[in-house]
mmCIF file of C-alpha atoms in Angstrom:
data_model
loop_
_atom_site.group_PDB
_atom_site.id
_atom_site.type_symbol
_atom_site.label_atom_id
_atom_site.label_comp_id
_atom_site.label_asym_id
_atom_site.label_seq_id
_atom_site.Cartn_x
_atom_site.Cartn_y
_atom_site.Cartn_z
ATOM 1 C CA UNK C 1 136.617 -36.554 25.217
ATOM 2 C CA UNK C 2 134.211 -37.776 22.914
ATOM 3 C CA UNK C 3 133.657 -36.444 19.412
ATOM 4 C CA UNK C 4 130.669 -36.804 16.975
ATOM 5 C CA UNK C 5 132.429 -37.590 13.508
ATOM 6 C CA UNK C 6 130.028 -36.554 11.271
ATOM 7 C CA UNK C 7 129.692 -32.790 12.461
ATOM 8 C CA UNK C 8 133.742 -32.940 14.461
ATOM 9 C CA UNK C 9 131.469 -31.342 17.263
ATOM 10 C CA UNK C 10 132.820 -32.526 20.691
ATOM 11 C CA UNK C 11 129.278 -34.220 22.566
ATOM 12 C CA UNK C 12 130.859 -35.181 26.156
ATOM 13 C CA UNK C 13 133.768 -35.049 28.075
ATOM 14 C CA UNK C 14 135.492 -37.093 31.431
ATOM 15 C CA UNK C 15 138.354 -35.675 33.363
ATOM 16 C CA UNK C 16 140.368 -38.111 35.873
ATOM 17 C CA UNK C 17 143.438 -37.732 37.720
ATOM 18 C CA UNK C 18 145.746 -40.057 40.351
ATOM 19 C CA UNK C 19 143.845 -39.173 44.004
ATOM 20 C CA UNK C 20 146.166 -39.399 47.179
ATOM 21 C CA UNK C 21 145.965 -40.739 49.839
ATOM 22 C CA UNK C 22 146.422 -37.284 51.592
ATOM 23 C CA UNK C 23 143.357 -35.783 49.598
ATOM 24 C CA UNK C 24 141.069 -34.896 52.400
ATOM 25 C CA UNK C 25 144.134 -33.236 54.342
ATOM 26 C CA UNK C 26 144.937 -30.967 51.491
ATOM 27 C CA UNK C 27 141.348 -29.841 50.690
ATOM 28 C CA UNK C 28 140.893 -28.909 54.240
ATOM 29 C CA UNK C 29 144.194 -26.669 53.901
ATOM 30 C CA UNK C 30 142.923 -25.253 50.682
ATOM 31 C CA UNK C 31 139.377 -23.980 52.608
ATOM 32 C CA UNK C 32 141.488 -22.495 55.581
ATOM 33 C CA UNK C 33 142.978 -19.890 52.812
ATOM 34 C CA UNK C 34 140.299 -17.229 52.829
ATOM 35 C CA UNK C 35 141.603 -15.493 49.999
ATOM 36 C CA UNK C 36 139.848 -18.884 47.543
ATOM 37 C CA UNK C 37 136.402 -17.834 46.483
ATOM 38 C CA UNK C 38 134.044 -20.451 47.838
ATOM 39 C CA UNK C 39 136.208 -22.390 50.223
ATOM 40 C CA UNK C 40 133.293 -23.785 52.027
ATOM 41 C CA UNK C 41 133.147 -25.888 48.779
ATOM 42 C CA UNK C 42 136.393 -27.413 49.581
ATOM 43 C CA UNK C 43 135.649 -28.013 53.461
ATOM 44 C CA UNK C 44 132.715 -30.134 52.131
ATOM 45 C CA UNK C 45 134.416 -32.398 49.378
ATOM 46 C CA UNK C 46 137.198 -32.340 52.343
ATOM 47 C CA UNK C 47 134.744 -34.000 54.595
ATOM 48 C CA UNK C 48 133.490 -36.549 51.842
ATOM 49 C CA UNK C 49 136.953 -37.453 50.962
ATOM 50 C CA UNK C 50 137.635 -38.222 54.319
ATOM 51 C CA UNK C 51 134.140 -39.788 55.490
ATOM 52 C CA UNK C 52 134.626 -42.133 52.634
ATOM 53 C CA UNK C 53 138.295 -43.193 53.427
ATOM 54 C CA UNK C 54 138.397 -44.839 49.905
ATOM 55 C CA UNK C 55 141.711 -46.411 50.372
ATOM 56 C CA UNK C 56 141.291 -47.809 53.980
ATOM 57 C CA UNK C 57 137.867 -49.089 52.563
ATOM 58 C CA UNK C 58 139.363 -51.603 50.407
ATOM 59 C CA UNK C 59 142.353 -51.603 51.035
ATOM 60 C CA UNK C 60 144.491 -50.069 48.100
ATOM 61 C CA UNK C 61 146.939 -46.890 47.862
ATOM 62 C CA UNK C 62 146.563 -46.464 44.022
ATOM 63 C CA UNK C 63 142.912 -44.675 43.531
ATOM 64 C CA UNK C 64 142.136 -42.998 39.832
ATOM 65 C CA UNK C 65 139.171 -40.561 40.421
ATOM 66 C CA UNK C 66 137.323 -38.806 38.402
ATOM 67 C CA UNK C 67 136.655 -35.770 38.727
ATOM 68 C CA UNK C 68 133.990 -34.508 36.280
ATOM 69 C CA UNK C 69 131.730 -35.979 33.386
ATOM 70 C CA UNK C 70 129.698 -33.947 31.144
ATOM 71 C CA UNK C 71 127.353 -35.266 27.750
ATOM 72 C CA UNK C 72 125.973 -32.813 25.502
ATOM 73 C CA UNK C 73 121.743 -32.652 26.211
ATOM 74 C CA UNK C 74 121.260 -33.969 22.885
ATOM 75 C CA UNK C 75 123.307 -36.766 22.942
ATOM 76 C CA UNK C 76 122.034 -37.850 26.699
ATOM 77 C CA UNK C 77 120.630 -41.839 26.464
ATOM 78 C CA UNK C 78 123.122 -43.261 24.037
ATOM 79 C CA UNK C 79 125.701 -44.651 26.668
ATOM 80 C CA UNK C 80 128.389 -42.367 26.205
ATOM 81 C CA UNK C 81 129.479 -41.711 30.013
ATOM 82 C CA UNK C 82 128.848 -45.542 30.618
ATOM 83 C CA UNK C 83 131.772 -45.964 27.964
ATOM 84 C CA UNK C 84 133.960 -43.134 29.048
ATOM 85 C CA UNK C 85 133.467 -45.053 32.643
ATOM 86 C CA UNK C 86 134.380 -48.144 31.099
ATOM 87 C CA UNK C 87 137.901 -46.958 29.103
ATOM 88 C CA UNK C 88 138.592 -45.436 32.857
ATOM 89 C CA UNK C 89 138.181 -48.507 34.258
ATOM 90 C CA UNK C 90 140.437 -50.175 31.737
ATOM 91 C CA UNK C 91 142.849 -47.453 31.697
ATOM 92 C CA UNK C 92 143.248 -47.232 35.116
ATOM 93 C CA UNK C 93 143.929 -51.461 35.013
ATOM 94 C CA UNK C 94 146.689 -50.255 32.214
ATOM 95 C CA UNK C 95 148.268 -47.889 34.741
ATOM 96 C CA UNK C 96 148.633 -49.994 38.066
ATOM 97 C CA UNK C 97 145.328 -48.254 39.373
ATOM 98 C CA UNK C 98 143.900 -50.378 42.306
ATOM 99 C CA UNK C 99 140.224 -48.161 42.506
ATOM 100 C CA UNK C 100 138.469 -46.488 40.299
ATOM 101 C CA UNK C 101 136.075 -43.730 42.059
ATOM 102 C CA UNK C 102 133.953 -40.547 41.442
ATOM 103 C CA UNK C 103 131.982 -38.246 43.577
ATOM 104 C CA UNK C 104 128.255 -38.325 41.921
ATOM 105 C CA UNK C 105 126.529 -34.888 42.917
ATOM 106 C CA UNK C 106 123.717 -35.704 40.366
ATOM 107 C CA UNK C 107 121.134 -38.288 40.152
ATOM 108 C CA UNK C 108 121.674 -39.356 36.835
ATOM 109 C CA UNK C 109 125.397 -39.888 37.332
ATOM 110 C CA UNK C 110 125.100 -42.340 40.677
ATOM 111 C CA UNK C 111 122.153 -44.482 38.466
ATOM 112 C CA UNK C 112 124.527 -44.765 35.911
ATOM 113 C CA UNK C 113 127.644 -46.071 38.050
ATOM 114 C CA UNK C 114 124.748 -48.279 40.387
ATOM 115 C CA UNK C 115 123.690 -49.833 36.617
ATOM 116 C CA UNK C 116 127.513 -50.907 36.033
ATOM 117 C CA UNK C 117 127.811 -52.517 39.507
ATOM 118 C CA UNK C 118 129.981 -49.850 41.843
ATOM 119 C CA UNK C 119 129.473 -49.501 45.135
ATOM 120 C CA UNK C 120 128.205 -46.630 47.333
ATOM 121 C CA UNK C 121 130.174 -46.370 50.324
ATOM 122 C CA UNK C 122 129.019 -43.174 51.280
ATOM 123 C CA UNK C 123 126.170 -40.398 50.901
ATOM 124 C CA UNK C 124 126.056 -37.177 52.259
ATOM 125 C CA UNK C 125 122.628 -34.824 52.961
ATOM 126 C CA UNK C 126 123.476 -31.368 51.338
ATOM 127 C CA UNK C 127 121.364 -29.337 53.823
ATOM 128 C CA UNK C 128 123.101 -30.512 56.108
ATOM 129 C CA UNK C 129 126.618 -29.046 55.006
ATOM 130 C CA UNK C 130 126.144 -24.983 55.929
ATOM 131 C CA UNK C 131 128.879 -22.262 55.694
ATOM 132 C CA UNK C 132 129.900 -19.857 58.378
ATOM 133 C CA UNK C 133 126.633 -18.026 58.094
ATOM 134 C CA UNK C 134 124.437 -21.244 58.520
ATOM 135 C CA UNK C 135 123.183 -21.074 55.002
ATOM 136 C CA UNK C 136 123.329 -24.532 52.754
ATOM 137 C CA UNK C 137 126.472 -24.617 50.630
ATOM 138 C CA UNK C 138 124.749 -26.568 48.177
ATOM 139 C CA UNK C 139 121.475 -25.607 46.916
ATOM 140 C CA UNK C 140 120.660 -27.982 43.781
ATOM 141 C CA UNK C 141 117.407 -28.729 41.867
ATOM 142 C CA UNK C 142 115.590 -31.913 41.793
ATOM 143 C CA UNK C 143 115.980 -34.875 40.293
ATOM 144 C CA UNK C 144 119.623 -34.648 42.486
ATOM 145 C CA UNK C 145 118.308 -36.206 45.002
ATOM 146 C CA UNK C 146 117.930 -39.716 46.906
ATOM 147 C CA UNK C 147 115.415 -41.328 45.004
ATOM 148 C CA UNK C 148 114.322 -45.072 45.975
ATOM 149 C CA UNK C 149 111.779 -44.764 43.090
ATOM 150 C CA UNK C 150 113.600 -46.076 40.110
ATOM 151 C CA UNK C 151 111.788 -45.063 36.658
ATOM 152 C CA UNK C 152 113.723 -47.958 34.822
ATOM 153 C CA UNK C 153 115.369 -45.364 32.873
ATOM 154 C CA UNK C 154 117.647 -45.766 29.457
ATOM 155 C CA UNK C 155 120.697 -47.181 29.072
ATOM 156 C CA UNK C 156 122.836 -44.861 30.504
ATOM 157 C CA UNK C 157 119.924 -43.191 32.921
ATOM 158 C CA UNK C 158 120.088 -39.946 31.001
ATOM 159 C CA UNK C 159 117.968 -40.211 28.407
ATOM 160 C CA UNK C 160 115.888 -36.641 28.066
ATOM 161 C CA UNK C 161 112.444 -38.118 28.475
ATOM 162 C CA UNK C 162 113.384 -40.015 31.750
ATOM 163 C CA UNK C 163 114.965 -36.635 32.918
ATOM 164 C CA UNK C 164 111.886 -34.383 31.876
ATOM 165 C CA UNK C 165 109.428 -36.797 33.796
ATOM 166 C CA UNK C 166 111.571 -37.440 37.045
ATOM 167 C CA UNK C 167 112.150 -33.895 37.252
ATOM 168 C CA UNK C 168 108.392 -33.336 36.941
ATOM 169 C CA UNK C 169 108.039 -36.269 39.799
ATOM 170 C CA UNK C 170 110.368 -34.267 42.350
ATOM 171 C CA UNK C 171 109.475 -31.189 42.128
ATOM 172 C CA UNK C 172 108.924 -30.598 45.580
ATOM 173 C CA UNK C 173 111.702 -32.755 46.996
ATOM 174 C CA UNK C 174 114.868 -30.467 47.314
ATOM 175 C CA UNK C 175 112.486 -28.632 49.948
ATOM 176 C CA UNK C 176 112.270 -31.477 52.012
ATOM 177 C CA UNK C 177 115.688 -31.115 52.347
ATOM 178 C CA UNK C 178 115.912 -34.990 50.984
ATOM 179 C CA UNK C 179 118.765 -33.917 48.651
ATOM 180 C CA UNK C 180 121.711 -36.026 48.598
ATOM 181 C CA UNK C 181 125.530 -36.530 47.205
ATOM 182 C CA UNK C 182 126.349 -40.377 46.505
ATOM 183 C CA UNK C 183 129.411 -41.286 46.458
ATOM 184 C CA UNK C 184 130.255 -44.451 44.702
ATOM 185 C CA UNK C 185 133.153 -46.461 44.093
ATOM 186 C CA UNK C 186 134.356 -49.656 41.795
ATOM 187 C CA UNK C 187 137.841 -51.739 42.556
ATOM 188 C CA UNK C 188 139.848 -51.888 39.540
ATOM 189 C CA UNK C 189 141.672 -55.550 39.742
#
């Protein structure tokens, strides 16, 4: 958690846990219990986890994973999920971790792991993931999205100005169905 000193107020947050090596199996067995609102949600991480086969990628048994990261709007652009990524990585050295590795669902978040050097083993097209009914499990706003157009963004690719502008850019993207979940990964040595 990180916490402006001057006003105590808490500006962003990163949650990370120990990810095994069964993952994939037990989402799949938590969308198969209809009673879980939104279990369609855990079929599709269920196929990510297993399309990406982290472990059998490179190799290791001990993966850390985050989970979630979140910086407060008006703190965006000052690198504070590039440094909550860093302690992780360190952390997880610390702790016997072999991987460090997230699931980016937004733009901003995948820039900002491509900036510190991970690698992208695998991407996923939301419209493509569709529940029982055949409607999209995911239906996201731009910029979160595939984007080959880099905009050179700040330091941490979240600054507010480089959001407002490739937001204004994309408008019309998520329509074309072009919107896609990275997911990227860094060894921890």
């Amino acid at each position: 958690m990180a916490v402006h000193k001057p006003s105590n107020k808490i500006i962003g947050a990163c949650i990370a846990g120990p990810q095994g090596v069964d993952e994939a199996d037990q989402l799949f067995e938590a969308a198969a219990v209809k009673a879980i609102p939104n279990g369609e949600n855990f079929k599709t991480i269920a196929c990510i986890e297993r399309d990406a086969k982290d472990g059998q990628h490179y190799g290791v048994e001990r993966i850390l994973d985050i989970v979630g990261t979140c910086v407060d709007r008006s703190m965006r652009g000052r690198n504070i999920a590039s440094r909550f990524y860093d302690f992780l990585r360190d952390l997880g050295k610390a702790k016997g971790y072999q991987l460090l590795r997230a699931d980016c669902s937004s733009f901003y978040s995948a820039r900002i792991k491509e900036q510190q050097g991970w690698d992208c083993i695998n991407t996923i097209v939301y419209k493509e993931y569709l529940d029982e009914n055949g409607e999209p499990v995911f239906d996201l706003p731009p910029p979160h999205e595939d984007d080959d157009d880099d905009d050179g963004g700040g330091d941490d690719g979240n600054d507010d100005d480089n959001e407002k502008k490739h937001h204004n850019n994309n408008n019309n993207n998520n329509k074309n169905g072009s919107n896609k979940q990275r997911i990227s990964i860094a060894l921890i040595y």
